[in-house]
Amino acid sequence: MPKVAVIFADGCEEIEGLSVVDVLRRLQVSCDMVGLDDIHVMGAHDIALTCDKVVGDDLLTYDMVVLPGGSGGAQRLRDSAQLQHLMQTRSEAGQWNAAMCAAPIALARYGLLTDTTFTMYPGMKDDIASETPGARFSEDMVVVDQDHKILTSRGPATALAFAFGIAEVLGVDPAPQKEAMLWNYLMK
């Protein structure tokens, strides 16, 4: 069974991170909540989160690392030299990485969006597209760039689609939870 880490930083968009954790755990995928600097994280909407562990070298052992957005959280992720090193190492090893909403700014800073198709929160794409060689923005809800093993999504309302996309990329069929969580009803 795949193993996923979702990285939480102060100021994160809670729904984006917790939706991924919730959906993956419902699908029996091992999913750890990992604090950027501490196991105690305060989300952008004053929701206190308690993570399972703190960022460390074991991030290299996960099948996918996920970065939720939220402006403050995304900036903290972007500015972490330790996380940058780990994510670059993961990318060089051909491992999957994902980010949504504002968090692709971190992937761009790390150099992981070069020549990649991506999506993110509206209004933020121009900074990445202009500063990242070959980066191509898409308005799709979820974008999977198979060549670079990068998965991105738009924002809070796309969190479930993002989580289902992560499961699919990892070879886990999300169909049972799409039905159980009323996703199929919503999409009608």
Coordinates of C-alpha atoms in Angstrom, one line a residue, residues 2 22 62-63 97 101 105 132 134 155 162:
P2 CA 1.3 3.5 -0.9
D22 CA -9.3 12.0 5.2
Y62 CA 7.1 8.3 1.0
D63 CA 5.5 7.5 -2.4
N97 CA 5.1 15.4 -5.4
C101 CA -3.9 26.4 -4.4
I105 CA 4.9 28.6 -5.4
T132 CA 9.7 29.3 -14.4
G134 CA 8.6 26.1 -19.8
G155 CA -8.1 25.6 -4.4
F162 CA -7.2 16.5 -5.7

